[in-house]
Amino acid sequence: MELKVNLGPRSYPIVLDSGIAGGLSSRLKKMFPKSKFGLVTNTTIRNLYQKQIEKWKKELGLTIHVMPDGERYKTIATWSRIFDTLLKAKFERSGVIIALGGGVVGDVAGFAAATMLRGVAYVQVPTTLLAMVDSSIGGKTGVDHACGKNLIGAFHQPSLVCIDTAFLDTLTEREFLAGCAELFKYAFIGGRDMFDFVSVNKGVLIKGRSQVLLEGMRRSIEIKAGIVGLDERETGGKRMLLNFGHTFAHALEKYFSFKKLLHGEALWWGMACACALGKILKTIPASDTAAYDTLLRAMPRPKLPSIPSDCDLYSAMFFDKKVSGGKINFVVPAKPGTSVVKSGVPGETVKNVLTKVLGKSE
Ligand code: NAD
Ligand code: GLY
């Protein structure tokens, strides 16, 4: 099936199906008949999908850059090495970068595309559930900084997102569940229909590939594409909702040095904290608090490496991109399927939430 991000001249298709990666070369040759192609991936995906990559290499004459695997390599150093590989191969402005991988590869390869020769085209071929339903869509590209997540980056929309669900077959259960957290996120922000869909199907969604999962992915992608179409650069208040749970999650990822907790796992905890905050601030109607708890509990609770310090986490939150005028903007749940932004929440309230939610984590 084909969906679309509507952004005028920067609009692009999102194709979603099983087994479509094999036909990518012919589509790309039609879209970019005179271009050189580069492919960025990581060691794990290169090893798993060597045959497919070799086939693309023959068909497209690819230059390939293989980065190490892991969030801790989502850095300026990795970004710079992509330039070394592609510029030595005489990459030109008409060149196209293919990002084959999860959110880490997609973010750093997208940032290389945004900045190489002042901007070249790129194509997202996401291979994790998380990247399929979220990070490959919307043009947020970037790398982490020692001060925090995604603090260096650019908005740069891809020309195509090619989602082949067959890639999900090689994902570990842990990575799959981390992606489910990002899919469940849309139940908190994507409207009553999505809330009901995820609530009814939560048990099947977390089991792996199925028609129900495909439908959940389609709905998630539609919601994300719709929000990006309305608020591409997060200036109109809508796109900020996509960061539901992320203020807490990014602080947790930083606390654990981008190593021990997956992004989707940190997000699960972030969503739990956002729900706790919503209860305290009374943005969630009292009659709906149980429904939110049930939704979160449908996913296995990710194990935290240790109980984090609430003061350290709170300090880390001030490096979030949603801080404005020195105040943190929290996205908190409201009526089922909707969330609102709250600013100026007292520090003590936030720390109480952290202690209450994360203090019970072991
Ligand atoms: P990831 O890219 O680190 O991938 C997770 C793991 O799965 C890695 O070890 C990877 O090698 C492996 N893997 C990938 N595809 C596989 C496959 N098909 N089979 C087996 N193993 C596979 O992590 P992620 O969860 O995909 O993405 C998280 C990143 O995405 C974070 O850096 C986060 O900040 C970013 N993100 C960006 C946006 C955005 O809008 N740009 C949105 C959400 C998240
Ligand atoms: N995942 C947040 C965004 O794309 O805006």
mmCIF file of C-alpha atoms in Angstrom, residues 279 284-295 297:
data_model
loop_
_atom_site.group_PDB
_atom_site.id
_atom_site.type_symbol
_atom_site.label_atom_id
_atom_site.label_comp_id
_atom_site.label_asym_id
_atom_site.label_seq_id
_atom_site.Cartn_x
_atom_site.Cartn_y
_atom_site.Cartn_z
ATOM 1 C CA LYS A 279 -2.968 12.051 36.935
ATOM 2 C CA ILE A 284 -6.651 12.774 32.456
ATOM 3 C CA PRO A 285 -10.345 12.478 33.348
ATOM 4 C CA ALA A 286 -10.618 10.369 36.525
ATOM 5 C CA SER A 287 -12.819 7.855 34.705
ATOM 6 C CA ASP A 288 -10.045 7.160 32.162
ATOM 7 C CA THR A 289 -6.984 6.616 34.347
ATOM 8 C CA ALA A 290 -7.549 2.857 34.535
ATOM 9 C CA ALA A 291 -7.732 2.569 30.717
ATOM 10 C CA TYR A 292 -4.325 4.234 30.412
ATOM 11 C CA ASP A 293 -2.840 1.923 33.058
ATOM 12 C CA THR A 294 -4.188 -1.131 31.218
ATOM 13 C CA LEU A 295 -2.690 0.062 27.943
ATOM 14 C CA ARG A 297 0.650 -2.791 31.316
#
